[in-house]
Structure formats: C-alpha cells, structure tokens
Coordinates of C-alpha atoms in Angstrom, one line a residue:
Chain G
X28 CA -5.5 46.0 -45.6
X29 CA -4.4 48.5 -43.0
X30 CA -5.8 46.5 -40.4
X31 CA -2.5 44.7 -40.0
X32 CA -0.6 47.9 -39.5
X33 CA 0.0 48.7 -35.9
X34 CA 2.0 51.9 -36.5
X35 CA 1.7 54.2 -39.4
X36 CA 4.1 57.3 -39.7
X37 CA 3.1 59.6 -42.4
X38 CA 5.1 62.5 -43.8
X39 CA 7.1 62.9 -40.3
X40 CA 9.3 66.2 -40.2
X41 CA 11.1 67.6 -37.3
X42 CA 12.5 71.1 -37.8
X43 CA 14.9 72.4 -35.0
X44 CA 15.0 76.1 -36.0
X45 CA 16.7 76.0 -39.4
X46 CA 17.9 72.4 -39.0
X47 CA 15.7 69.7 -40.4
X48 CA 16.6 66.5 -38.3
X49 CA 14.0 64.3 -40.0
X50 CA 12.4 64.9 -43.3
X51 CA 9.2 63.6 -44.7
X52 CA 9.5 60.2 -43.2
X53 CA 7.0 57.5 -44.2
X54 CA 6.9 54.0 -42.8
X55 CA 4.7 51.5 -41.2
X56 CA 5.0 48.5 -38.7
X57 CA 3.0 45.5 -39.0
X58 CA 1.9 43.7 -35.9
X59 CA 4.6 41.4 -34.6
X60 CA 7.3 43.0 -36.7
X61 CA 10.8 43.2 -35.5
X62 CA 12.5 46.1 -37.4
X63 CA 15.7 47.8 -37.0
X64 CA 16.4 51.4 -37.5
X65 CA 19.9 52.2 -38.4
X66 CA 22.0 55.1 -39.9
X67 CA 25.3 56.9 -39.1
X68 CA 25.4 59.2 -36.0
X69 CA 23.3 62.3 -36.2
X70 CA 21.1 60.7 -38.8
X71 CA 17.9 61.4 -36.8
X72 CA 17.0 58.0 -35.3
X73 CA 16.5 59.0 -31.8
X74 CA 14.7 62.0 -33.0
X75 CA 12.2 59.6 -34.8
X76 CA 11.9 57.8 -31.4
X77 CA 11.1 61.2 -29.6
X78 CA 8.4 62.0 -32.1
X79 CA 6.8 58.5 -31.9
X80 CA 6.6 58.8 -28.1
X81 CA 5.5 62.4 -27.9
X82 CA 8.6 63.9 -26.6
X83 CA 8.7 65.9 -29.6
X84 CA 5.6 67.0 -31.4
X85 CA 6.5 66.4 -35.1
X86 CA 6.7 69.7 -37.2
X87 CA 4.8 68.2 -39.9
X88 CA 3.3 64.8 -40.4
X89 CA 1.3 62.2 -38.3
X90 CA 1.7 59.1 -36.2
X91 CA -1.1 56.6 -36.0
X92 CA -1.4 53.6 -33.7
X93 CA -3.7 51.1 -34.7
X94 CA -5.3 53.9 -37.1
X95 CA -5.7 56.3 -34.1
X96 CA -3.8 59.6 -34.3
X97 CA -1.4 59.8 -31.3
X98 CA 1.2 62.3 -32.5
X99 CA -0.9 65.1 -30.8
X100 CA -1.0 63.4 -27.4
X101 CA 1.3 64.0 -24.4
X102 CA 3.9 61.4 -23.8
X103 CA 2.3 59.8 -20.9
X104 CA -1.0 59.4 -23.0
X105 CA 0.9 57.8 -25.7
X106 CA 2.6 55.2 -23.3
X107 CA -1.0 54.4 -22.1
X108 CA -2.0 53.8 -25.6
X109 CA 0.8 51.2 -25.9
X110 CA 4.1 52.6 -27.1
X111 CA 6.8 52.1 -24.6
X112 CA 10.6 52.9 -25.0
X113 CA 14.0 52.5 -23.5
X114 CA 16.5 55.4 -23.5
X115 CA 19.8 55.6 -25.3
X116 CA 21.5 57.3 -22.3
X117 CA 19.7 55.2 -19.7
X118 CA 17.3 57.2 -17.7
X119 CA 16.6 55.0 -14.6
X120 CA 15.1 56.4 -11.2
X121 CA 18.7 56.2 -9.9
X122 CA 17.9 56.7 -6.1
X123 CA 15.0 54.3 -6.1
X124 CA 15.1 50.5 -5.7
X125 CA 15.0 48.1 -8.7
X126 CA 11.6 47.0 -7.5
X127 CA 10.3 50.5 -7.3
X128 CA 11.6 51.4 -10.7
X129 CA 9.3 48.6 -12.1
X130 CA 6.5 49.3 -9.6
X131 CA 6.4 52.9 -11.0
X132 CA 5.8 51.7 -14.5
X133 CA 2.8 49.7 -13.4
X134 CA 1.3 53.1 -12.4
X135 CA -1.5 53.6 -15.2
X136 CA -2.3 49.8 -15.2
X137 CA -2.9 49.3 -11.4
X138 CA -4.2 52.6 -10.2
X139 CA -6.5 53.6 -7.3
X140 CA -7.6 56.9 -6.0
X141 CA -5.3 58.8 -3.8
X142 CA -8.0 58.6 -0.9
X143 CA -7.5 54.8 -0.7
X144 CA -3.9 55.4 -0.2
X145 CA -4.4 58.1 2.5
X146 CA -6.9 56.0 4.3
X147 CA -5.3 52.6 3.8
X148 CA -8.5 51.0 2.4
X149 CA -8.4 47.2 1.7
X150 CA -8.4 48.0 -2.0
X151 CA -5.2 49.7 -1.6
X152 CA -3.4 46.9 -0.1
X153 CA -4.9 44.6 -2.6
X154 CA -3.6 46.8 -5.6
X155 CA -0.1 47.1 -3.9
X156 CA 0.3 43.5 -3.5
X157 CA -0.8 42.7 -7.0
X158 CA 1.8 45.3 -8.4
X159 CA 4.5 43.8 -6.2
X160 CA 3.7 40.4 -7.6
X161 CA 3.6 41.7 -11.1
X162 CA 6.8 43.6 -10.8
X163 CA 8.7 40.5 -9.3
X164 CA 7.5 38.3 -12.2
X165 CA 8.9 40.9 -14.7
X166 CA 12.2 41.1 -12.8
X167 CA 12.6 37.4 -12.7
X168 CA 12.0 37.3 -16.6
X169 CA 14.7 39.9 -17.0
X170 CA 16.9 38.0 -14.4
X171 CA 17.1 40.8 -11.9
X172 CA 15.1 39.3 -9.1
X173 CA 17.9 39.1 -6.8
X174 CA 18.7 42.8 -7.3
X175 CA 15.2 44.0 -6.4
X176 CA 16.3 45.9 -3.3
X177 CA 19.4 47.5 -4.8
X178 CA 19.2 51.0 -5.8
X179 CA 19.1 51.3 -9.6
X180 CA 22.4 53.3 -9.7
X181 CA 24.3 50.4 -8.2
X182 CA 23.5 48.1 -10.9
X183 CA 26.0 47.1 -13.6
X184 CA 25.5 48.6 -17.0
X185 CA 24.1 45.4 -18.6
X186 CA 21.6 45.2 -15.6
X187 CA 20.7 48.8 -15.9
X188 CA 19.7 48.1 -19.6
X189 CA 17.7 45.1 -18.7
X190 CA 15.9 47.1 -15.9
X191 CA 15.0 49.7 -18.6
X192 CA 13.3 46.8 -20.6
X193 CA 11.6 45.5 -17.6
X194 CA 10.3 49.0 -16.8
X195 CA 9.1 49.4 -20.4
X196 CA 7.5 46.1 -20.4
X197 CA 5.6 47.0 -17.2
X198 CA 3.5 49.4 -19.1
X199 CA 2.1 46.7 -21.0
X200 CA 3.1 48.0 -24.4
X201 CA 2.0 46.9 -28.0
X202 CA 4.9 48.5 -29.6
X203 CA 8.4 48.4 -27.9
X204 CA 11.1 51.1 -28.9
X205 CA 14.6 50.1 -28.0
X206 CA 17.2 52.9 -28.3
X207 CA 20.6 51.3 -28.6
X208 CA 20.0 48.3 -26.1
X209 CA 23.3 46.8 -26.8
X210 CA 25.4 50.0 -26.5
X211 CA 28.5 49.5 -24.2
X212 CA 27.8 45.9 -23.9
X213 CA 30.5 43.1 -24.5
X214 CA 30.1 40.3 -27.1
X215 CA 28.8 38.0 -24.5
X216 CA 26.3 40.4 -23.1
X217 CA 25.1 41.3 -26.7
X218 CA 24.6 37.5 -27.4
X219 CA 22.3 37.3 -24.1
X220 CA 20.5 40.5 -25.1
X221 CA 19.6 39.0 -28.5
X222 CA 18.0 35.8 -26.9
X223 CA 16.2 38.1 -24.5
X224 CA 14.7 40.3 -27.2
X225 CA 13.5 37.2 -28.9
X226 CA 12.1 35.9 -25.6
X227 CA 10.2 38.9 -24.7
X228 CA 8.8 39.4 -28.1
X229 CA 7.4 36.0 -28.2
X230 CA 6.1 36.1 -24.6
X231 CA 4.5 39.6 -24.7
X232 CA 3.5 39.4 -28.2
X233 CA 5.3 42.6 -29.1
X234 CA 6.1 44.5 -32.0
X235 CA 9.6 46.0 -31.8
X236 CA 11.5 48.8 -33.3
X237 CA 15.1 49.0 -32.4
X238 CA 17.9 51.4 -33.0
X239 CA 21.1 49.7 -32.9
X240 CA 24.7 50.3 -34.1
X241 CA 25.9 46.7 -33.5
X242 CA 25.5 45.3 -36.9
X243 CA 25.7 41.6 -35.8
X244 CA 22.7 42.1 -33.5
X245 CA 20.6 43.9 -36.2
X246 CA 21.4 41.6 -39.1
X247 CA 20.8 38.6 -36.8
X248 CA 17.4 39.3 -35.3
X249 CA 15.6 41.9 -37.5
X250 CA 13.4 40.8 -40.3
X251 CA 13.3 44.5 -41.9
X252 CA 15.7 47.2 -41.6
X253 CA 15.2 51.0 -42.2
X254 CA 18.3 53.2 -42.9
X255 CA 18.3 56.8 -42.0
X256 CA 20.9 59.2 -43.5
X257 CA 20.7 63.1 -42.8
X258 CA 17.2 62.6 -41.7
X259 CA 16.0 60.9 -44.8
X260 CA 14.9 57.3 -45.3
X261 CA 17.3 55.9 -47.9
X262 CA 16.5 52.3 -47.6
X263 CA 13.9 49.8 -46.4
X264 CA 14.2 46.1 -46.8
X265 CA 15.4 42.8 -45.5
X266 CA 18.9 42.6 -44.1
X267 CA 20.1 40.9 -47.2
X268 CA 18.9 43.8 -49.3
X269 CA 20.2 46.3 -47.0
X270 CA 23.7 44.8 -47.1
X271 CA 23.8 45.0 -50.8
X272 CA 22.3 48.5 -51.1
X273 CA 24.7 50.8 -52.6
X274 CA 23.2 54.0 -51.1
X275 CA 23.6 52.4 -47.7
X276 CA 27.2 51.5 -48.3
X277 CA 27.8 55.0 -49.5
X278 CA 26.2 56.6 -46.3
X279 CA 28.2 54.4 -44.0
X280 CA 31.6 54.5 -45.8
X281 CA 31.3 57.9 -47.3
X282 CA 32.9 56.8 -50.6
X283 CA 31.8 57.5 -54.1
X284 CA 30.3 54.5 -55.7
Chain Q
X9 CA 14.2 36.7 1.0
X10 CA 11.1 38.0 -0.2
X11 CA 9.2 37.8 3.1
X12 CA 12.1 39.5 5.0
X13 CA 11.9 42.6 2.6
X14 CA 8.2 42.7 3.2
X15 CA 8.6 42.4 6.9
X16 CA 11.3 44.9 7.1
X17 CA 9.3 47.5 5.2
X18 CA 6.5 47.0 7.5
X19 CA 8.6 47.0 10.5
X20 CA 10.2 50.3 9.3
X21 CA 6.6 51.7 8.7
X22 CA 5.1 50.6 12.1
X23 CA 8.3 51.8 14.0
X24 CA 8.0 55.2 12.2
X25 CA 4.4 55.7 13.1
X26 CA 4.7 54.4 16.7
X27 CA 7.8 56.6 17.3
X28 CA 6.1 59.7 16.1
X29 CA 2.9 58.9 18.0
X30 CA 4.8 58.3 21.2
X31 CA 6.9 61.4 21.0
X32 CA 3.8 63.4 20.4
X33 CA 1.7 61.8 23.0
X34 CA 4.6 62.7 25.5
X35 CA 4.8 66.0 24.3
X36 CA 1.1 66.4 24.8
X37 CA 1.1 64.9 28.3
X38 CA 4.1 67.1 29.3
X39 CA 2.5 70.3 27.9
X40 CA -0.3 70.2 30.4
X41 CA 1.9 70.4 33.3
X42 CA 4.4 72.8 31.8
X43 CA 5.0 76.6 32.2
X44 CA 3.3 78.7 29.3
X45 CA 6.7 79.5 27.9
X46 CA 7.5 75.7 27.2
X47 CA 4.1 74.9 25.9
X48 CA 4.2 77.8 23.6
X49 CA 7.6 76.6 22.3
X50 CA 6.0 73.2 21.7
X51 CA 3.2 74.8 19.7
X52 CA 5.6 76.2 17.5
X53 CA 7.4 72.9 17.2
X54 CA 4.1 71.3 16.1
X55 CA 3.4 74.1 13.5
X56 CA 6.9 73.9 12.2
X57 CA 6.6 70.1 11.8
X58 CA 3.5 70.7 9.6
X59 CA 5.4 73.3 7.7
X60 CA 8.6 71.3 7.2
X61 CA 6.8 67.9 6.4
X62 CA 4.6 69.7 3.8
X63 CA 7.4 71.7 2.1
X64 CA 9.3 68.2 2.0
X65 CA 6.5 66.9 0.0
X66 CA 7.1 69.4 -2.7
X67 CA 10.9 69.9 -2.4
X68 CA 12.2 66.6 -1.2
X69 CA 9.8 64.0 -2.6
X70 CA 8.8 65.6 -5.8
X71 CA 11.9 67.6 -6.3
X72 CA 10.2 70.8 -7.1
X73 CA 12.4 73.6 -5.5
X74 CA 9.9 75.9 -4.0
X75 CA 10.9 79.0 -1.8
X76 CA 7.2 80.3 -1.4
X77 CA 6.1 78.3 1.5
X78 CA 5.7 81.3 3.9
X79 CA 3.2 82.7 1.2
X80 CA 0.9 79.9 1.5
X81 CA 1.3 79.9 5.3
X82 CA 0.3 83.6 5.0
X83 CA -2.8 82.9 2.9
X84 CA -3.9 80.1 5.4
X85 CA -3.3 82.5 8.4
X86 CA -5.1 85.5 7.0
X87 CA -8.1 83.8 5.6
X88 CA -8.7 81.6 8.6
X89 CA -8.3 84.8 10.9
X90 CA -10.6 86.9 8.8
X91 CA -13.3 83.9 8.8
X92 CA -12.9 83.7 12.7
X93 CA -13.2 87.5 13.3
X94 CA -15.9 88.5 10.6
X95 CA -17.9 85.3 10.3
X96 CA -17.4 84.0 13.9
X97 CA -17.0 80.3 12.5
X98 CA -15.6 77.7 15.0
X99 CA -11.7 77.2 14.7
X100 CA -11.8 73.8 12.8
X101 CA -14.0 75.3 10.0
X102 CA -11.8 78.5 9.9
X103 CA -8.7 76.4 9.7
X104 CA -10.2 74.3 6.7
X105 CA -11.3 77.4 4.8
X106 CA -8.0 78.9 5.2
X107 CA -6.1 75.7 4.1
X108 CA -8.5 75.4 1.1
X109 CA -7.6 78.9 0.0
X110 CA -4.0 78.1 0.2
X111 CA -4.4 75.0 -1.7
X112 CA -6.5 76.7 -4.5
X113 CA -3.9 79.2 -4.8
X114 CA -1.3 76.5 -5.0
X115 CA -3.1 75.1 -7.9
X116 CA -3.6 78.4 -9.6
X117 CA 0.3 79.3 -9.2
X118 CA 1.2 75.8 -9.8
X119 CA -0.1 75.3 -13.3
X120 CA 1.9 78.0 -15.0
X121 CA 4.9 78.0 -12.9
X122 CA 5.7 74.2 -12.7
X123 CA 6.7 74.3 -16.3
X124 CA 9.9 75.9 -14.8
X125 CA 12.7 73.8 -13.6
X126 CA 15.3 74.0 -10.9
X127 CA 16.7 77.6 -10.1
X128 CA 14.0 79.1 -12.4
X129 CA 11.1 77.7 -10.3
X130 CA 13.0 78.6 -7.1
X131 CA 13.1 82.2 -8.2
X132 CA 9.5 82.1 -9.4
X133 CA 8.1 80.8 -6.2
X134 CA 10.2 83.1 -4.3
X135 CA 8.6 85.9 -6.3
X136 CA 5.2 84.5 -5.7
X137 CA 5.7 84.3 -1.8
X138 CA 6.5 88.1 -2.0
X139 CA 3.7 88.9 -4.1
X140 CA 1.4 87.3 -1.6
X141 CA 2.9 89.4 1.2
X142 CA 2.8 92.6 -0.6
X143 CA -0.8 92.1 -1.5
X144 CA -1.6 91.5 2.1
X145 CA 0.3 94.5 3.0
X146 CA -1.7 96.7 0.6
X147 CA -5.3 95.3 1.1
X148 CA -7.6 97.1 3.6
X149 CA -9.3 94.0 5.0
X150 CA -6.0 92.7 6.3
X151 CA -5.2 96.1 7.9
X152 CA -1.9 96.3 6.0
X153 CA 1.5 96.7 7.9
X154 CA -0.4 97.5 11.2
X155 CA -1.2 93.9 11.3
X156 CA -4.5 91.9 12.1
X157 CA -5.3 91.7 15.8
X158 CA -8.0 90.3 18.0
X159 CA -7.9 86.8 16.4
X160 CA -9.5 84.5 19.0
X161 CA -6.6 82.5 20.5
X162 CA -8.4 79.2 20.2
X163 CA -5.4 77.0 19.2
X164 CA -4.2 74.6 21.9
X165 CA -1.3 72.2 21.9
X166 CA -3.4 69.2 21.4
X167 CA -4.8 70.6 18.2
X168 CA -1.5 71.5 16.9
X169 CA -0.1 67.9 17.6
X170 CA -3.1 66.5 16.0
X171 CA -2.9 68.3 12.8
X172 CA 0.9 67.4 12.8
X173 CA 0.2 63.8 13.2
X174 CA -2.5 64.0 10.4
X175 CA 0.1 65.8 8.3
X176 CA 2.7 63.1 8.7
X177 CA 0.3 60.3 8.4
X178 CA -1.1 61.7 5.1
X179 CA 2.5 62.0 3.8
X180 CA 3.7 58.6 4.9
X181 CA 0.8 56.8 3.6
X182 CA 0.8 58.8 0.2
X183 CA 4.7 57.8 -0.1
X184 CA 4.0 54.2 0.1
X185 CA 1.4 54.2 -2.6
X186 CA 1.6 54.3 -6.5
X187 CA 0.9 58.1 -6.2
X188 CA 4.0 58.6 -3.9
X189 CA 6.2 56.5 -6.2
X190 CA 4.8 58.8 -9.1
X191 CA 6.0 61.9 -7.1
X192 CA 9.5 60.3 -6.6
X193 CA 9.9 59.4 -10.1
X194 CA 9.3 63.0 -11.1
X195 CA 12.1 63.9 -8.8
X196 CA 14.5 61.3 -10.3
X197 CA 13.7 61.8 -13.9
X198 CA 10.8 63.7 -15.3
X199 CA 11.2 62.6 -18.9
X200 CA 11.4 58.9 -17.8
X201 CA 8.4 59.4 -15.6
X202 CA 6.3 60.7 -18.4
X203 CA 7.4 57.7 -20.5
X204 CA 6.3 55.3 -17.9
X205 CA 2.7 56.7 -18.2
X206 CA 2.8 59.2 -15.4
X207 CA 0.8 62.4 -15.8
X208 CA 3.7 64.6 -14.5
X209 CA 1.8 67.9 -14.6
X210 CA -1.1 66.6 -12.5
X211 CA 1.4 65.2 -10.0
X212 CA 3.5 68.3 -9.8
X213 CA 0.4 70.5 -9.3
X214 CA -0.9 67.9 -6.8
X215 CA 2.2 67.9 -4.6
X216 CA 2.2 71.8 -4.7
X217 CA -1.5 72.2 -3.7
X218 CA -1.4 69.5 -1.1
X219 CA 1.8 71.1 0.4
X220 CA 0.1 74.4 0.2
X221 CA -3.0 73.1 2.0
X222 CA -1.0 71.9 4.9
X223 CA 1.1 75.2 5.0
X224 CA -2.3 76.8 5.1
X225 CA -3.3 74.8 8.1
X226 CA 0.0 75.6 9.8
X227 CA -0.7 79.4 9.1
X228 CA -4.2 79.1 10.5
X229 CA -3.0 77.3 13.7
X230 CA -0.2 80.1 13.8
X231 CA -2.8 82.8 13.7
X232 CA -5.1 81.6 16.2
X233 CA -2.2 80.9 18.4
X234 CA -0.7 84.4 18.4
X235 CA -4.1 86.3 18.2
X236 CA -2.1 88.7 16.2
X237 CA -0.4 88.5 12.7
X238 CA 1.3 90.9 10.4
X239 CA 2.8 90.6 7.0
X240 CA 6.3 90.8 8.6
X241 CA 5.5 87.2 10.1
X242 CA 5.5 85.8 6.5
X243 CA 8.7 87.3 5.1
X244 CA 11.0 85.5 2.7
X245 CA 13.2 84.5 5.7
X246 CA 10.4 82.3 7.0
X247 CA 10.4 80.4 3.8
X248 CA 14.1 79.9 4.2
X249 CA 13.8 78.7 7.9
X250 CA 11.4 76.0 6.7
X251 CA 13.6 75.0 3.8
X252 CA 16.4 74.9 6.2
X253 CA 14.5 72.2 8.3
X254 CA 13.8 70.3 5.2
X255 CA 17.5 70.2 3.9
X256 CA 18.7 69.7 7.5
X257 CA 16.4 66.7 8.1
X258 CA 17.3 65.3 4.8
X259 CA 15.3 65.9 1.5
X260 CA 12.8 63.2 1.1
X261 CA 13.0 62.0 4.7
X262 CA 9.8 62.6 6.7
X263 CA 11.2 61.4 10.0
X264 CA 14.2 63.9 9.1
X265 CA 12.0 66.8 8.8
X266 CA 10.1 66.2 12.1
X267 CA 13.5 65.8 13.9
X268 CA 14.9 68.9 12.3
X269 CA 11.7 70.9 13.0
X270 CA 12.0 69.9 16.6
X271 CA 15.6 70.7 17.0
X272 CA 15.6 74.1 15.1
X273 CA 12.8 75.4 17.0
X274 CA 14.0 74.6 20.1
X275 CA 17.7 75.4 19.5
X276 CA 17.4 79.3 19.2
X277 CA 15.5 79.3 22.7
X278 CA 18.0 76.7 24.3
X279 CA 20.7 79.1 23.0
X280 CA 19.2 82.2 24.8
X281 CA 21.8 81.9 27.6
X282 CA 24.4 83.2 24.9
X283 CA 22.5 86.5 24.4
X284 CA 23.9 88.3 21.3
X285 CA 25.8 85.2 20.2
X286 CA 22.8 83.1 20.0
X287 CA 22.3 83.4 16.2
X288 CA 26.0 83.2 15.4
X289 CA 26.1 79.8 17.3
X290 CA 22.8 78.7 15.4
X291 CA 24.3 79.5 12.0
X292 CA 27.5 77.8 13.0
X293 CA 25.8 74.7 14.1
X294 CA 23.9 74.6 10.7
X295 CA 27.2 74.9 8.8
X296 CA 28.7 72.1 10.9
X297 CA 25.8 69.8 10.2
X298 CA 25.8 70.5 6.5
X299 CA 29.6 69.9 6.4
X300 CA 29.5 66.7 8.2
X301 CA 26.1 65.5 6.8
X302 CA 25.8 67.0 3.4
X303 CA 22.6 64.8 2.6
X304 CA 20.9 65.9 6.0
X305 CA 20.6 64.2 9.3
X306 CA 18.7 61.5 7.9
X307 CA 19.5 61.4 4.1
X308 CA 16.6 60.0 2.3
X309 CA 16.1 57.4 4.9
X310 CA 13.6 57.0 7.7
X311 CA 14.0 56.3 11.3
X312 CA 13.6 52.7 11.9
X313 CA 15.0 50.6 14.9
X314 CA 16.4 47.7 12.8
X315 CA 18.6 49.9 10.8
X316 CA 19.6 52.0 13.7
X317 CA 20.7 48.7 15.4
X318 CA 22.7 47.5 12.3
X319 CA 24.5 50.9 12.4
X320 CA 25.1 50.5 16.1
X321 CA 26.5 47.0 15.6
X322 CA 28.9 47.9 12.8
X323 CA 30.2 50.9 14.7
X324 CA 28.4 53.4 12.6
X325 CA 31.1 53.1 10.0
X326 CA 28.9 53.0 6.8
X327 CA 26.6 55.6 8.0
X328 CA 26.4 57.9 5.0
X329 CA 24.8 56.4 1.9

C-alpha cells in the first residue's frame, strides 16, 4: 500500500525557541498528486517547505521520500534525491545570466571532475555542450529562450518566477514544491501560470505541492488541499470539501461559527 | 542568435588568453635586457598577479570575504624556504611543498570558519592571518623576528611569469566549468545554491584551499626571490594590499585583478619622484578610482576586444553596468 506514496511526513514539528511554528504534522503525497497547501499568513506553510527541503531540521518527526528517510540529510542531498523548490521571495542568482542560472541547477546531473575542467579535456567540452542544450530546452519550455543572455535581475517579475521554475526543473525532481508561484502576478499572468503548471506536471511526470494565496488558482488546479492554521493541519480534502469546511472558514474569516 | 552567443564567448575567452600570454611574453622578453631594478619590479608584478588572482577566487568569485591571504603566503614562503635550506630540494619541489602546506592549512582553517558569513568571516580570517604570523615569530626553526636568511635566490622572472600564467589559466578554466558556476552561485545566494544540489561547504573549502595553494606558491617565489624573509613581510597590511588589487580590478574579474596587480605594483615605484608625497598620491589615486569606478576597473567583466570596440563606438557612454 505505501508503494504509491512519494512522500510521507510523520509527526513533523518545528520549534523556534518557545514558539511552535508547526506542530505534529502528518500527511502524505501520492505519486502524481497536485496538492495545495493553504492557510492564513504565519500559519507555518513555508516552514513546512523548509523542513521538507532540509533548510530546517525538524525538531521532531521525519520526512520520507519513497520510503527513504531524507529529513536528516543536508539540503543539497535532498535536492539530489528529487525534491526541488522555488522560493516565495525569489532567490535567483541575480548577477548571472538566465542561461547560467539554469546551468547551475544541472550541476549534480552533468558533473565531471575538476581536473577535466582545468585541463580542458574533450569530456569537459562534451558535458558543457550537453548542459547548454538541456538548459536551452528548459528555457524554451518556460518561454525564456530569448532572454538567456540577460542578467536574472533584469527580468520582469513573471519571468523571474518562471526562471525559478526552470531552475527547479533542471535538478530533475520527482517532487516540486512551489512557494506562492502566483504572488504579485496579474490575473492574465496567473492564468498562464496555471496552464504552465499543468504542462510541466504532464511533461516531467511531477508530483507538485504548492503554497498559494490565490484561491482561484488553488481551487482550479489542486486535486487535494491541506489547510494549516497556527502550525496545525485543520483540514485535508478536495477543493469542494475545503470550501464547505467550517473550521477553514473560521480560520480565514476569524468569526465564530 | 544562439551561434553568435557561442562565438562571442569563445572570442572573449581567446582574446583574454591571447592578451595575457602576449603581455607576459613581452614582459619576459624585455626583462632579459632590463636593468636589475626593473626586472626586480616585474618579478613582484608576477607574484602580485598570482596573489590577486588567487584571492579573487575566494573573495570575488566565491564571495567569501577573506583577509588572511598574507598568512597563506607566509606559510608557502617559510615552508618552501626551509625545505630549500635544510633538505636542499630543487626549487620546483620546494615551491610545491610550500603551496601544499598552505592549501592544507586552507582546508583546516576553512572547515570551521566558513560557517561564518560576511563581516564575521573577514574578522576570523584576519585573526588567522595574524595567528600564522605570530606563530612564525615565535618558532625557533623560523628564526623569529630576526628573519630567515640565506635562502637560495633561485627564482627568476621566467618562472614567476610561468606560475602567473598557470594561475590565470587554472582560474579561467575553472570559471567556465560547472565548478566555477557552483562557486559563483554561492556568491549570489547560498541558500538557493544549496537548493540547486550544490555542496556549498565543499566548494567554499575548495575555493579557500585552492586560493591558499596559489598564495603559497607566490610566497615561495617571493622567498626565493628575496633570499631573506621575516614575519614583517607578511603583516596584515600585506593582505590589505592584495585585497585592494582585487577590489580595484573588480571583484570577480580575472583580467581586472591582473591589470590592478600590474598598476598597483608599478605605481609606488613610478611615484618615487614625489619622494615623501608618494604614498599620499598613491592613496589619493585609490580613492579617486573607487569614487569613479565603485565596482572596480573592470566590474565583473573580462577584457575582450569585441566589447571594447562596442564601448568605443558608442562613445563609452554606457560603460558602467
């Protein structure tokens, strides 16, 4: 039965001093799922992402990827196991070109010894050509191919968000974590993003977990939604169920029911 | 479009290498016919190029602010000098042992201190450079403050320029590889680099120890050039001098480091005519350059004929950025 589980989070807890940001969180993701993680500001959503990707080591609990314990690994090893993410506050390599941003993410997949680079061996050139080709392919999927020589900091907001996705995809993830991908986008851009998420999910056979405040996007594309409030999972179900859930309405509107 | 990008990168790369090789060849050719005073200065130009480029690898490319470069230089200088004096090994081997010792120290020091960031790392490396100097000052084998003399003066201009070219080629080739991009990504955003699957600890220690290795080589060349070294050669101000070259040339620009090392080694000599105003003028020039080119002479760019021509055509208007 657990063979269909891509990710298992068991009893995840994160304490910062006296503050419990996330308390005893249990959930799983099936292969191919597209799940939304929502909740009011400060509910602990990004903390969950940081625990899944190893930026924080959980105070308690474990994360398993395909039944393999990953929560004790360093972030770069977790990425290599197949969990990639984008950042809520955009963390591109600003002074580097768009192409280099993506090429950096191919690092672990197309590597060669340092000596090969220093002595310019044929295998170095071969690997570099392959990286360039792969990176351009990804950029064209994300419609950034004509921006490849531009510095990342000169991109428009929407383009930056797309570059973050391209970079995450370059690490060849099984699970993609998107942290507020539509933040700051206008309705037109959000519409395009929705299509893009569906496209890459299909094309790269991804499982996606996304944090989002834009309910039109979440309700439209997520098959399952989890709701966090004050670090506690208060609901977990289909968009329909979530919309009718009284505790969720209470958390969002703050009223008594 | 795609092809021109490829071609442009290759052009820039070839121009860079060709330019460096040409300049150095000229230097070497001239040196043979030069008075000892000038060829001596050129030896220091070469040694400073090695120091500046290797510090740029740590500070400019990887973004780890280190103020301890003179310490690594000292280790290379003393170890290679002692190997020459006591074991009588040939120069190349002595240099290599000295550089290796510096690199090893770079790893040992790098592992704990590279957890620190920014200002804190700068202070820690500053302290480490001073610790190295004080240790040398108090050891018997290094003859303390009296200094270590009778080192065979076997360094010549050709060897210095050769090591400088090797240092430059190593750094340029590294920069163009996935490993160089990994170093750059750490400078840009360490958390994102880690999230892209890059072992940031490894690469920081690698940059630190590779930089230390070349600084050690420079130290060895320096020792075998002077014939006499003392702890006062490797004081904190020496680290600052190298740092000034890197910042002035442009953090991250290898050609910038080379040009700045050249200019800043020759400048104090050229200003000798001004007697006691020499260092005042030197400092004033530094301030002026930093005011007008805050990102350094070269910024993060490399020297390349094509972009130089474009700037020339457009009247140099959009020079910065």
